[in-house]
mmCIF file of C-alpha atoms in Angstrom:
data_model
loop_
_atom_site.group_PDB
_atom_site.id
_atom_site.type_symbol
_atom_site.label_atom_id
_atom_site.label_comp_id
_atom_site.label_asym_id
_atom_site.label_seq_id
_atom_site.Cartn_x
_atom_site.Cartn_y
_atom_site.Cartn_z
ATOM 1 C CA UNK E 270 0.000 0.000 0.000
ATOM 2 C CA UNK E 271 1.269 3.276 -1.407
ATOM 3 C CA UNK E 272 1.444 5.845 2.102
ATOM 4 C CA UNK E 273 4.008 8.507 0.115
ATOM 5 C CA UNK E 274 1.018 10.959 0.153
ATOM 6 C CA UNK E 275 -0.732 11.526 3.930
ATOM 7 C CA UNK E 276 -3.536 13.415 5.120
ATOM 8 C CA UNK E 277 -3.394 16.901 4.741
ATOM 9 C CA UNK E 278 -5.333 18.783 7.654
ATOM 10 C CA UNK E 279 -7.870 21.460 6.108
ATOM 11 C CA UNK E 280 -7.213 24.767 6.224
ATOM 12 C CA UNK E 281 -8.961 26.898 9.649
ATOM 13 C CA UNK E 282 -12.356 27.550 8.863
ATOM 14 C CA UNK E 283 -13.053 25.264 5.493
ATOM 15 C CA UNK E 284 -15.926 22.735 6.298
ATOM 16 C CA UNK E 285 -15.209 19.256 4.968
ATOM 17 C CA UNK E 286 -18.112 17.514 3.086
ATOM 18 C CA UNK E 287 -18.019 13.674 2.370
ATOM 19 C CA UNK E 288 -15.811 11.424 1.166
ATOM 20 C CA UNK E 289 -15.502 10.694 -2.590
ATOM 21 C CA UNK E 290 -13.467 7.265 -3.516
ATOM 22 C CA UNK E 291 -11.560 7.728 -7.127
ATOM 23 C CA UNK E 292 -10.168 5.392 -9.232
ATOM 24 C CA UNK E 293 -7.389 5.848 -11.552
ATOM 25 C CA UNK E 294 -7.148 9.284 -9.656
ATOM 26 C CA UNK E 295 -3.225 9.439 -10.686
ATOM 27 C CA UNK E 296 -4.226 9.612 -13.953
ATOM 28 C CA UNK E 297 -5.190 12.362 -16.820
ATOM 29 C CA UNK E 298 -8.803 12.612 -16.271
ATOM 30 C CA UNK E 299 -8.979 11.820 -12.981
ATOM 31 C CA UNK E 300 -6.364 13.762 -11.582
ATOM 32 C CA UNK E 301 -8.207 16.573 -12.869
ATOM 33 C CA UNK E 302 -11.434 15.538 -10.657
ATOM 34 C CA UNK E 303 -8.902 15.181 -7.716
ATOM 35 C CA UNK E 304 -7.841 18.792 -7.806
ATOM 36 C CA UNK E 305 -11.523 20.116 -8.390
ATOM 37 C CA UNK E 306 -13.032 17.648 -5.464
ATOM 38 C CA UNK E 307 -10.417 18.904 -3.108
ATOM 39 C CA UNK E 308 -10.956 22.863 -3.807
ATOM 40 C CA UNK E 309 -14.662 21.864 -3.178
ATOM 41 C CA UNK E 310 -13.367 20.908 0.238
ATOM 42 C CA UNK E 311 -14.425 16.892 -0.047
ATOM 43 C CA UNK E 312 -11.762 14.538 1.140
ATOM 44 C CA UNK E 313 -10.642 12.465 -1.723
ATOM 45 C CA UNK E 314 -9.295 8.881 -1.468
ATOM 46 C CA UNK E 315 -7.824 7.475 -4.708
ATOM 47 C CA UNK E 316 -7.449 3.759 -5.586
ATOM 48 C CA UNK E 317 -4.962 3.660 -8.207
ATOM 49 C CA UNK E 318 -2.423 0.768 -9.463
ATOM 50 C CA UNK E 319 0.158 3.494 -10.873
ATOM 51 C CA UNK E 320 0.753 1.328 -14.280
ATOM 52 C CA UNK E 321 -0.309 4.761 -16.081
ATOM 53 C CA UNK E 322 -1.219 7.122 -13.301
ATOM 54 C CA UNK E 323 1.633 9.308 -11.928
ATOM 55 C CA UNK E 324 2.052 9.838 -8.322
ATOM 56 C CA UNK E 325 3.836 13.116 -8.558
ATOM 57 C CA UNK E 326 0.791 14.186 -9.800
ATOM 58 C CA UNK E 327 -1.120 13.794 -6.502
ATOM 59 C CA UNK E 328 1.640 14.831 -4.876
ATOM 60 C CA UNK E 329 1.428 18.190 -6.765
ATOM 61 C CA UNK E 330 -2.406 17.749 -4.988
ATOM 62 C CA UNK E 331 -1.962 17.324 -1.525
ATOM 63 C CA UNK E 332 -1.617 21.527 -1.046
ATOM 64 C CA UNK E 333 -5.244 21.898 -2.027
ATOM 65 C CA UNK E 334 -7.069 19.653 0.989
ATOM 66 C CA UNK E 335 -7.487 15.891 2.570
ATOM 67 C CA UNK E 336 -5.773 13.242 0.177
ATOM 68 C CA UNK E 337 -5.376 10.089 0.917
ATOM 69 C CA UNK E 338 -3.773 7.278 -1.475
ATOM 70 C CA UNK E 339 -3.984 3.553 -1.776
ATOM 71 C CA UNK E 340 -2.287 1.546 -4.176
ATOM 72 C CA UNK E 341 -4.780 -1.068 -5.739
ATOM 73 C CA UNK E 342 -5.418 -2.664 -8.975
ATOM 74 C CA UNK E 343 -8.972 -3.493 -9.407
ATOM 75 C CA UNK E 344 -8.108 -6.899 -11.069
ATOM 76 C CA UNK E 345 -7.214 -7.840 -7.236
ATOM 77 C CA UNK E 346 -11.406 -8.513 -6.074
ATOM 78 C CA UNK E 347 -10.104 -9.862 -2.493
ATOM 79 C CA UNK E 348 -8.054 -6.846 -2.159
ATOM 80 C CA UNK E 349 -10.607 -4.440 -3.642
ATOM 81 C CA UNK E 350 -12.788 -5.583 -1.100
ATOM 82 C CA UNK E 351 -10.889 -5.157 1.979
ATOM 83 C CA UNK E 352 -10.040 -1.473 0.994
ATOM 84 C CA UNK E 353 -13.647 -0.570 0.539
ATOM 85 C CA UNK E 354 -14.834 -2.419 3.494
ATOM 86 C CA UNK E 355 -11.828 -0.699 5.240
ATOM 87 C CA UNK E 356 -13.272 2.526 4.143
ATOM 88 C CA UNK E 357 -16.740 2.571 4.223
ATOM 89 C CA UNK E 358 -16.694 3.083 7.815
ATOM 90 C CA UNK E 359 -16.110 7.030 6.901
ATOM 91 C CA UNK E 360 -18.924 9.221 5.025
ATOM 92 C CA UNK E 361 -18.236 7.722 1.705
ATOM 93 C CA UNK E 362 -21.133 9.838 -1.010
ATOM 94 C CA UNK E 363 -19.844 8.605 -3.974
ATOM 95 C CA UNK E 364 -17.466 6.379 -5.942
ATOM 96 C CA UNK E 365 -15.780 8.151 -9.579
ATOM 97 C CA UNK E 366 -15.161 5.905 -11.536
ATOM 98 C CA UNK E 367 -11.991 6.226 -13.791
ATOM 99 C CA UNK E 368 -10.134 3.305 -14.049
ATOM 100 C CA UNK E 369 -8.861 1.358 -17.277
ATOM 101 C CA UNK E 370 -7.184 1.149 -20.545
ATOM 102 C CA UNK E 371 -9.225 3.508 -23.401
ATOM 103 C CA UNK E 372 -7.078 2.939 -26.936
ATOM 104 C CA UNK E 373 -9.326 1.647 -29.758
ATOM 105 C CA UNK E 374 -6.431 0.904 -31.995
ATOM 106 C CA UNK E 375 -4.806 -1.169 -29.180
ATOM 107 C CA UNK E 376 -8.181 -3.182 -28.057
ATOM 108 C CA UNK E 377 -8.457 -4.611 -31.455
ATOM 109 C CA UNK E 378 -5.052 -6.047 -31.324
ATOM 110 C CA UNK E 379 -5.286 -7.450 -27.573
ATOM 111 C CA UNK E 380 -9.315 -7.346 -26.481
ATOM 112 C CA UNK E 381 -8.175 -9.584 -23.619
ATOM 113 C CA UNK E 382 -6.516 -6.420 -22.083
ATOM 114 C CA UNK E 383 -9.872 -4.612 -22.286
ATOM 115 C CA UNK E 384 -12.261 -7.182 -21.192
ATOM 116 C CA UNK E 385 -10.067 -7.661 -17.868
ATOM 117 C CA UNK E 386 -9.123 -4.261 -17.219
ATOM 118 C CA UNK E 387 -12.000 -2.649 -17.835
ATOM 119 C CA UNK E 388 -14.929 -5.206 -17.535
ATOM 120 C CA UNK E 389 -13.432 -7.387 -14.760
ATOM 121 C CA UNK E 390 -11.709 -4.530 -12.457
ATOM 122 C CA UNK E 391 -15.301 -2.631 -12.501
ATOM 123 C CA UNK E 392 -17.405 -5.350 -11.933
ATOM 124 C CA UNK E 393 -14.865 -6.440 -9.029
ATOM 125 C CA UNK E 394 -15.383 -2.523 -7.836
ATOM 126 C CA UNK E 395 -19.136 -3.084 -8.600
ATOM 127 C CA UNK E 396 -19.061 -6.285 -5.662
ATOM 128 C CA UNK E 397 -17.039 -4.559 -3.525
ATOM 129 C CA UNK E 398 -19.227 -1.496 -3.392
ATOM 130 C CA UNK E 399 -21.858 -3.857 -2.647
ATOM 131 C CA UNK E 400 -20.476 -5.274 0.458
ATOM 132 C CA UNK E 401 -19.343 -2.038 1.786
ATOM 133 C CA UNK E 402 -22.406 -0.359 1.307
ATOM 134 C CA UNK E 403 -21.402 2.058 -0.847
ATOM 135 C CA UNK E 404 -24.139 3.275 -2.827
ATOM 136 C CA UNK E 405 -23.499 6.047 -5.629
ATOM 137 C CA UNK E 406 -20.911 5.331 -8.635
ATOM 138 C CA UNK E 407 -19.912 8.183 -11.175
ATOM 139 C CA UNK E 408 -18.730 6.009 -14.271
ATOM 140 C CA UNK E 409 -16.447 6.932 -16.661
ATOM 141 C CA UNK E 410 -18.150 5.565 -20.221
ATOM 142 C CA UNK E 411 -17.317 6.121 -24.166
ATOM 143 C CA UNK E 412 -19.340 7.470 -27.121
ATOM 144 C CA UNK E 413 -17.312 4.511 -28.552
ATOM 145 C CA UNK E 414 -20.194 2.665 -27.125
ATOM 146 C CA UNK E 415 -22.544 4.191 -30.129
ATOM 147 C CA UNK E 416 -20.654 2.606 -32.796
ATOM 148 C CA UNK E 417 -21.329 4.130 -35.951
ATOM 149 C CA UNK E 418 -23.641 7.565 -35.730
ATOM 150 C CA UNK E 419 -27.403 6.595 -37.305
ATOM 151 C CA UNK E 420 -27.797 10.634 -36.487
ATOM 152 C CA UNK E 421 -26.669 13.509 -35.741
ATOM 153 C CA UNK E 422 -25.829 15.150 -33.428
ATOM 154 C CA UNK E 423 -26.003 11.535 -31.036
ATOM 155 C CA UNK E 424 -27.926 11.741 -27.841
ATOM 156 C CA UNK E 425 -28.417 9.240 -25.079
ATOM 157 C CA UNK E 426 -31.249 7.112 -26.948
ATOM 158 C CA UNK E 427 -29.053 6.694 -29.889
ATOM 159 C CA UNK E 428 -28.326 2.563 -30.609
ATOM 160 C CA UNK E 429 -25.264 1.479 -28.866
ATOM 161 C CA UNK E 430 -23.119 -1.086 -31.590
ATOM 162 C CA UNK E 431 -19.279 -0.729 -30.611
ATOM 163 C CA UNK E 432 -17.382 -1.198 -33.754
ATOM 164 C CA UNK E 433 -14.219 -2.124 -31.616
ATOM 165 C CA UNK E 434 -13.463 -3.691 -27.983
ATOM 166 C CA UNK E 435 -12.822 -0.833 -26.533
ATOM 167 C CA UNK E 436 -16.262 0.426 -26.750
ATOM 168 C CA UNK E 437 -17.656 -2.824 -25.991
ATOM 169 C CA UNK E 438 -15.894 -3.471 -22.530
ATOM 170 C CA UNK E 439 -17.407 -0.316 -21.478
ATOM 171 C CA UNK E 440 -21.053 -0.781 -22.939
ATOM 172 C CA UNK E 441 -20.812 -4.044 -20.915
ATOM 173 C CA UNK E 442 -19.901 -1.935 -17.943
ATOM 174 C CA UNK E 443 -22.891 0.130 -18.359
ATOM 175 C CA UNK E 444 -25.327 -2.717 -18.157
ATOM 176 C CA UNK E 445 -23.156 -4.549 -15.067
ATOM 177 C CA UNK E 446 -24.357 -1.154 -13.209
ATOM 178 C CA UNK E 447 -27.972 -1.193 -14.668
ATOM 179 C CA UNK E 448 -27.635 -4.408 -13.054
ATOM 180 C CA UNK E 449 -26.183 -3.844 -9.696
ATOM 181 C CA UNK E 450 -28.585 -1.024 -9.671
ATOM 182 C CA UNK E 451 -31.669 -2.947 -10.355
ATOM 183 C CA UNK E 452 -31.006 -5.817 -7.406
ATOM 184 C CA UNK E 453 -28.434 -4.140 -4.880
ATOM 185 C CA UNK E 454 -29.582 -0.354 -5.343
ATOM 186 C CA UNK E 455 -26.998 1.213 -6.542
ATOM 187 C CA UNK E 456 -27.130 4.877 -7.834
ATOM 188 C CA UNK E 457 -25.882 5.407 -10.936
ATOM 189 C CA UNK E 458 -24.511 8.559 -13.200
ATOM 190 C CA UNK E 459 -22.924 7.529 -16.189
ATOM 191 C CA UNK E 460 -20.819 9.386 -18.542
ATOM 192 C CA UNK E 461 -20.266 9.221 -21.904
ATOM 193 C CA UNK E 462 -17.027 11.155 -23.059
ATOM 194 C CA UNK E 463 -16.557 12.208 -26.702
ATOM 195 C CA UNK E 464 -12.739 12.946 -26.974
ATOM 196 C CA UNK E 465 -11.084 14.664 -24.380
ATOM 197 C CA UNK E 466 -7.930 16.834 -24.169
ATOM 198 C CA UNK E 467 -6.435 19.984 -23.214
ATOM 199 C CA UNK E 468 -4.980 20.161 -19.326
ATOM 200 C CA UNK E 469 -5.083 22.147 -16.033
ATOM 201 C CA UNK E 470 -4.689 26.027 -16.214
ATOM 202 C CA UNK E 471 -2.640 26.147 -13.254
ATOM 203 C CA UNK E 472 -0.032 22.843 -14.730
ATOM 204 C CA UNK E 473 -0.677 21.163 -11.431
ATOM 205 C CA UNK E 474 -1.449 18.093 -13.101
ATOM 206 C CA UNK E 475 -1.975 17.410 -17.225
ATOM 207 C CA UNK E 476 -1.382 14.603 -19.465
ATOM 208 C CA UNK E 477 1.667 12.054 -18.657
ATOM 209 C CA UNK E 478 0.839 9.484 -20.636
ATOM 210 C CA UNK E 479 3.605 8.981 -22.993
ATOM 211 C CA UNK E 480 3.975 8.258 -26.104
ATOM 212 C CA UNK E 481 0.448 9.840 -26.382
ATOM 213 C CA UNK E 482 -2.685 8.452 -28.430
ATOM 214 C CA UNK E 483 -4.800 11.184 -28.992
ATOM 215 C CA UNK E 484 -4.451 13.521 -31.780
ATOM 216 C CA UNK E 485 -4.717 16.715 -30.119
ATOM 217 C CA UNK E 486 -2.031 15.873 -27.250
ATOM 218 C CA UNK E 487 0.005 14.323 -30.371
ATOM 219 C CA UNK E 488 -0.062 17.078 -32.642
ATOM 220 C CA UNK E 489 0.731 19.722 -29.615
ATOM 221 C CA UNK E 490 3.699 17.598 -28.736
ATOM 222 C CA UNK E 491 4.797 16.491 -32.305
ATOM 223 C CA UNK E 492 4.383 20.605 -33.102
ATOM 224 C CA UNK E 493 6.926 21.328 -30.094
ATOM 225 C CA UNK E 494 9.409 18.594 -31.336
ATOM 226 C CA UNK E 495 9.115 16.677 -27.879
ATOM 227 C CA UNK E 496 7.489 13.369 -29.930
ATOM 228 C CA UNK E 497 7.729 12.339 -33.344
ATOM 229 C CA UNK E 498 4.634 13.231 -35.074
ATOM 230 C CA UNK E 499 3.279 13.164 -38.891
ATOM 231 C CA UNK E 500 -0.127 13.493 -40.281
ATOM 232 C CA UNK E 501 -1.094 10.796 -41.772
ATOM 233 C CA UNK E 502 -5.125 9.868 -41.847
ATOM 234 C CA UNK E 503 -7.334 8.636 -44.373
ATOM 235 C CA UNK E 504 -9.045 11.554 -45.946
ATOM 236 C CA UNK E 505 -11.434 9.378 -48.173
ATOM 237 C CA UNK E 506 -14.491 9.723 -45.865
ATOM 238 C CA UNK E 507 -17.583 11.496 -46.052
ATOM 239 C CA UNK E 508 -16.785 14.521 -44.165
ATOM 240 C CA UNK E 509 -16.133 17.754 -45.556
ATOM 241 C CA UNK E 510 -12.492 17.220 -45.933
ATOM 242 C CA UNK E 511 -12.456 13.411 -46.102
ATOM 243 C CA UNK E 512 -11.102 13.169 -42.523
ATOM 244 C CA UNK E 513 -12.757 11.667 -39.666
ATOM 245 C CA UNK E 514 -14.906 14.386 -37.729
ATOM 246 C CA UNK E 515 -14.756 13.940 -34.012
ATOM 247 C CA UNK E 516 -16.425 16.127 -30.747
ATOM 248 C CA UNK E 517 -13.459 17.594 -28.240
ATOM 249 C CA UNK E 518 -14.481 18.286 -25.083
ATOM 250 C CA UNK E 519 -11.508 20.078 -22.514
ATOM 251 C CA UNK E 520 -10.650 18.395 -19.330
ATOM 252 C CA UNK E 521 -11.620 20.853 -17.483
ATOM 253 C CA UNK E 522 -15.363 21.240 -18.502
ATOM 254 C CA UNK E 523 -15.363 17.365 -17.961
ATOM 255 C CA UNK E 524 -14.520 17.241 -14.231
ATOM 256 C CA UNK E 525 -16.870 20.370 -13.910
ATOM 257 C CA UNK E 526 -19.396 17.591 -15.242
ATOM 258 C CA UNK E 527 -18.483 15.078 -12.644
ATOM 259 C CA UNK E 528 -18.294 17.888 -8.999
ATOM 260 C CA UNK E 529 -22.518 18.350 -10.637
ATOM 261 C CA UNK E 530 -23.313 14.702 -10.662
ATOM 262 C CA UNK E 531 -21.479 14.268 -7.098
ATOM 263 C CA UNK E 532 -24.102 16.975 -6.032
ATOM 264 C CA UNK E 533 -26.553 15.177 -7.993
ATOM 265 C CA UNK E 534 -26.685 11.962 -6.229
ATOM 266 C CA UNK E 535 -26.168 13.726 -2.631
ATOM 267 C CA UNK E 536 -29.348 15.628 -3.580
ATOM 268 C CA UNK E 537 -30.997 12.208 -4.131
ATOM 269 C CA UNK E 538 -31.154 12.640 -7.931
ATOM 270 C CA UNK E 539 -31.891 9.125 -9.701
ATOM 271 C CA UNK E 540 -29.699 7.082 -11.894
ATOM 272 C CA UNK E 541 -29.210 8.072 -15.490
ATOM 273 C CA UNK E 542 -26.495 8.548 -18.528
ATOM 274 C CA UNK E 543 -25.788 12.021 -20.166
ATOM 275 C CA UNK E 544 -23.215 12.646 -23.215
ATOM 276 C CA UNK E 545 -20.359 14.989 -22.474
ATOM 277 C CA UNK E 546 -19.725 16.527 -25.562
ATOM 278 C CA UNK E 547 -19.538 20.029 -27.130
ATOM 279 C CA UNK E 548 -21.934 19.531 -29.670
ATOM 280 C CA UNK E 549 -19.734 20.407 -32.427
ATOM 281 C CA UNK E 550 -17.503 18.239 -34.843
ATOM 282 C CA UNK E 551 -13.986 19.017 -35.863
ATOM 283 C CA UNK E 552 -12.218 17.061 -38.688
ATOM 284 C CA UNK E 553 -8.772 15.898 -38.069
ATOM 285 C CA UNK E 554 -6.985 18.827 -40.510
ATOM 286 C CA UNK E 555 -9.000 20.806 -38.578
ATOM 287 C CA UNK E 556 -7.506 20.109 -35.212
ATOM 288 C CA UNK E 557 -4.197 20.278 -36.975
ATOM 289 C CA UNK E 558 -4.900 24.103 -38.596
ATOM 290 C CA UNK E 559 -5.558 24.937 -34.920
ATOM 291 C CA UNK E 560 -2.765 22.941 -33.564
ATOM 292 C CA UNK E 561 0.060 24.676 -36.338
ATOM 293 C CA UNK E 562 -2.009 28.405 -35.678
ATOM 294 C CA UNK E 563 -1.214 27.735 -31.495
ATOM 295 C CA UNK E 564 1.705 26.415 -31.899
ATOM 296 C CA UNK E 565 3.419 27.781 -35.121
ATOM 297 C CA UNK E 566 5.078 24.550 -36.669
ATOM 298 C CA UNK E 567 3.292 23.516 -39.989
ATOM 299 C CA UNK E 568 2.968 19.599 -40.684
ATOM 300 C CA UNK E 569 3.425 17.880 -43.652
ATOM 301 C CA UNK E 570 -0.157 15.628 -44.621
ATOM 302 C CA UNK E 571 -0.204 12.224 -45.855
ATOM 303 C CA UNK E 572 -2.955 10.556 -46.805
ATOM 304 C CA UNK E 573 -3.443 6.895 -44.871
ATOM 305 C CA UNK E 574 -6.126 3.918 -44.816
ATOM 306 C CA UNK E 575 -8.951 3.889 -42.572
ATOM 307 C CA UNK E 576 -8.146 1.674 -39.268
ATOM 308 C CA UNK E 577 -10.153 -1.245 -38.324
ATOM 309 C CA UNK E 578 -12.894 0.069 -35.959
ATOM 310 C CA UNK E 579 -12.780 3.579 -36.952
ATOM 311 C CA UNK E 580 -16.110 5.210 -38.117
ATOM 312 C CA UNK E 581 -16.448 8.606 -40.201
ATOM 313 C CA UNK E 582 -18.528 11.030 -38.459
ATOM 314 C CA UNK E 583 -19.586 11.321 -34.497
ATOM 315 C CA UNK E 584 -20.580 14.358 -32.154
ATOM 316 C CA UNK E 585 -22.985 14.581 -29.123
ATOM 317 C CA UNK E 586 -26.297 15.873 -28.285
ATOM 318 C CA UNK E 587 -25.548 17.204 -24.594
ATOM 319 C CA UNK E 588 -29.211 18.950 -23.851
ATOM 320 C CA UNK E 589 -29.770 16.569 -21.415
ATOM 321 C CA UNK E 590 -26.530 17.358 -19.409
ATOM 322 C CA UNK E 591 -27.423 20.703 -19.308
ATOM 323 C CA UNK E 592 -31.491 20.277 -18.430
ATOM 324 C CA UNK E 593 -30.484 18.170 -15.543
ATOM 325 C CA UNK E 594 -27.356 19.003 -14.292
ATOM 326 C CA UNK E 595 -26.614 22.571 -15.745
ATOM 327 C CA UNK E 596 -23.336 21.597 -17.302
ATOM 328 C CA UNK E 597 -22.087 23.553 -20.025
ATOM 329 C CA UNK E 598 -19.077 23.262 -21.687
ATOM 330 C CA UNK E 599 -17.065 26.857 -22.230
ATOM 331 C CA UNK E 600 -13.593 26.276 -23.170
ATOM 332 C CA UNK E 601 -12.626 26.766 -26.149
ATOM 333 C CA UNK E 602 -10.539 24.692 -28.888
ATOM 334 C CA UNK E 603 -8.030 27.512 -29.152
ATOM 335 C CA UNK E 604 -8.295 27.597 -25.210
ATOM 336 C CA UNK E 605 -7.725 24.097 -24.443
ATOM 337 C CA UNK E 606 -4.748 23.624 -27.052
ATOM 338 C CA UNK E 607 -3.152 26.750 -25.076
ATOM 339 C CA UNK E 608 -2.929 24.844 -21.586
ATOM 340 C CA UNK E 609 -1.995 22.077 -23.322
ATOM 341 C CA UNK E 610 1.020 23.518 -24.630
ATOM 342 C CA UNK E 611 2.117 25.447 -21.552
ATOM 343 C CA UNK E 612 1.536 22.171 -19.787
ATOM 344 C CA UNK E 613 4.096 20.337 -22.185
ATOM 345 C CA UNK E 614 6.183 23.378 -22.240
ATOM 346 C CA UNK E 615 6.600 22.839 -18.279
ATOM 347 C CA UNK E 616 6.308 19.288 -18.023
ATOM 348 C CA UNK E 617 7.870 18.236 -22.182
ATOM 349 C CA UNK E 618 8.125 13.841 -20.527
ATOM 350 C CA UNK E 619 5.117 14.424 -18.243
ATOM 351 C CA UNK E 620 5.105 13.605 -14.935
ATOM 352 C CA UNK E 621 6.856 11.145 -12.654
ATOM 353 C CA UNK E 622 5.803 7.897 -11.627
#
């Protein structure tokens, strides 16, 4: 058990609220949530294995409230089980749920990585919460679980056909919390990213995960010359450049998401799945014109063949995100590829381990 990171006494006059448990907390998304949950004065436990999550990332954390850290890999049920048992004796409100391995390309080479990571470890967190008696879960989905878009813009009633394993280790999460909600009572919110990037304003924690595989945090480190980079994509698709045409939604505006469905569940809200999305597409040459205007390295652009898995067009509905929990997404493309670049500027290998 990791104990590098210790409880860090509130500041004189800040009233603590519950306890929040968070998975993969070391990581790029969820170290994000960490920072907000703690400047919204909750104490924050994270259960991470550290195979991709960085602990100088929490460790950059620990100045902004109560942090505690356990080192667990949800594959372990026993052990999963003992730590939330362990814990459950404090005001636990809610589980986030961040945990596992998100490359398409890579889950159609080995689905057996995806099915155990991210199927297995949540359904062992899924038991464990059961025994403990913890009762609310914040899980951390895919649009990949659409498959290809019938319409647009998708909303939450839109088919779900994964075209890869990725998506479907994660749809089959979804329905082993449908589950777990219908017999044990669970309370679910369930999230279903489109792509996210950009980073923290501030650089106190940002993407580490190296070499990267999303475009945006790619491009932004191929255009510094800290990774090798080149543009190559299929551009015979029906888009309006022939590139794939994808919804971006900044880190930031994500965990903003997450601290409202946290409040949603303590208010007694019941169990449902929004889209976080922006609404809006953006083709890959267009995330590269932004990318070389930020930045102000031009790439050469090679045209490639379409990947197994990979569909044209996709970009969310996210109405009902903002009807229920009055999420709106406000950073900006230009925005987000700014802190993303002043992250890499700061940190050019990313954090340590």
């Amino acid at each position: 058990m990791f104990s590098g990171i210790k409880r860090t006494p509130p500041e004189t006059g800040r009233i603590m609220k519950s306890e929040i448990l968070v998975t993969g907390g070391a990581g790029y998304i969820g170290s994000h949530a960490v920072k907000r949950l703690l400047k919204e004065n909750y104490k924050v436990r994270v259960l991470d294995n550290f195979t991709t999550g960085r602990r100088q990332a929490l460790e950059n954390l620990k100045k902004y409230g109560n942090l505690e850290v356990l080192e667990v890999d949800l594959r372990d049920g026993e052990k999963v089980k003992s730590t939330l048992n362990a814990v459950s004796k404090n005001n636990v409100s809610a589980v986030m749920h961040f945990a596992g391995v998100l490359s398409v390309g890579e889950s159609m080479q080995d689905p057996h990585k995806y099915f155990l990571n991210n199927l297995m470890g949540s359904v062992n967190l899924l038991e464990a919460m059961r025994i403990a008696g913890i009762k609310n879960i914040i899980f951390s989905s895919t649009c990949a679980t659409y498959g290809n878009s019938r319409y647009l813009p998708i909303d939450e009633k839109h088919p779900q056909n994964p075209t890869n394993p990725y998506g479907e280790s994660k749809l089959m999460v979804e329905k082993a919390i449908r589950w777990y909600s219908e017999l044990f009572g669970l309370r679910h919110v369930i999230f279903r990213y489109f792509n996210v990037f950009g980073s923290d304003p501030d650089c106190d924690v940002g993407y580490s995960s190296l070499p990267p595989v999303h475009l945006v945090q790619s491009a932004v480190r191929g255009a510094l010359g800290l990774s090798p980079f080149s543009v190559t994509c299929a551009d015979n698709f029906d888009t309006r450049d022939g590139t794939p045409v994808r919804d971006y939604v900044d880190v930031v505006d994500l965990v903003d998401a997450h601290f409202r469905a946290v409040k949603y569940l303590e208010g007694g809200g019941t169990s449902d799945v929004f889209n976080l999305g922006t609404g809006k597409g953006f083709t890959v040459y267009e995330i590269i014109d932004q990318v070389e205007k930020t930045v102000g390295n031009k790439f050469d652009r090679n045209p490639g063949e379409i990947r197994r898995g990979e569909y044209a067009e996709v970009y969310a509905n996210y109405d009902k995100a903002k009807a229920v929990l009055g999420w709106n997404p406000s950073t900006s493309l230009e925005e987000g590829i700014n802190n993303l670049t002043r992250w890499f500027k700061k940190y050019p290998e990313g954090l340590e381990n």
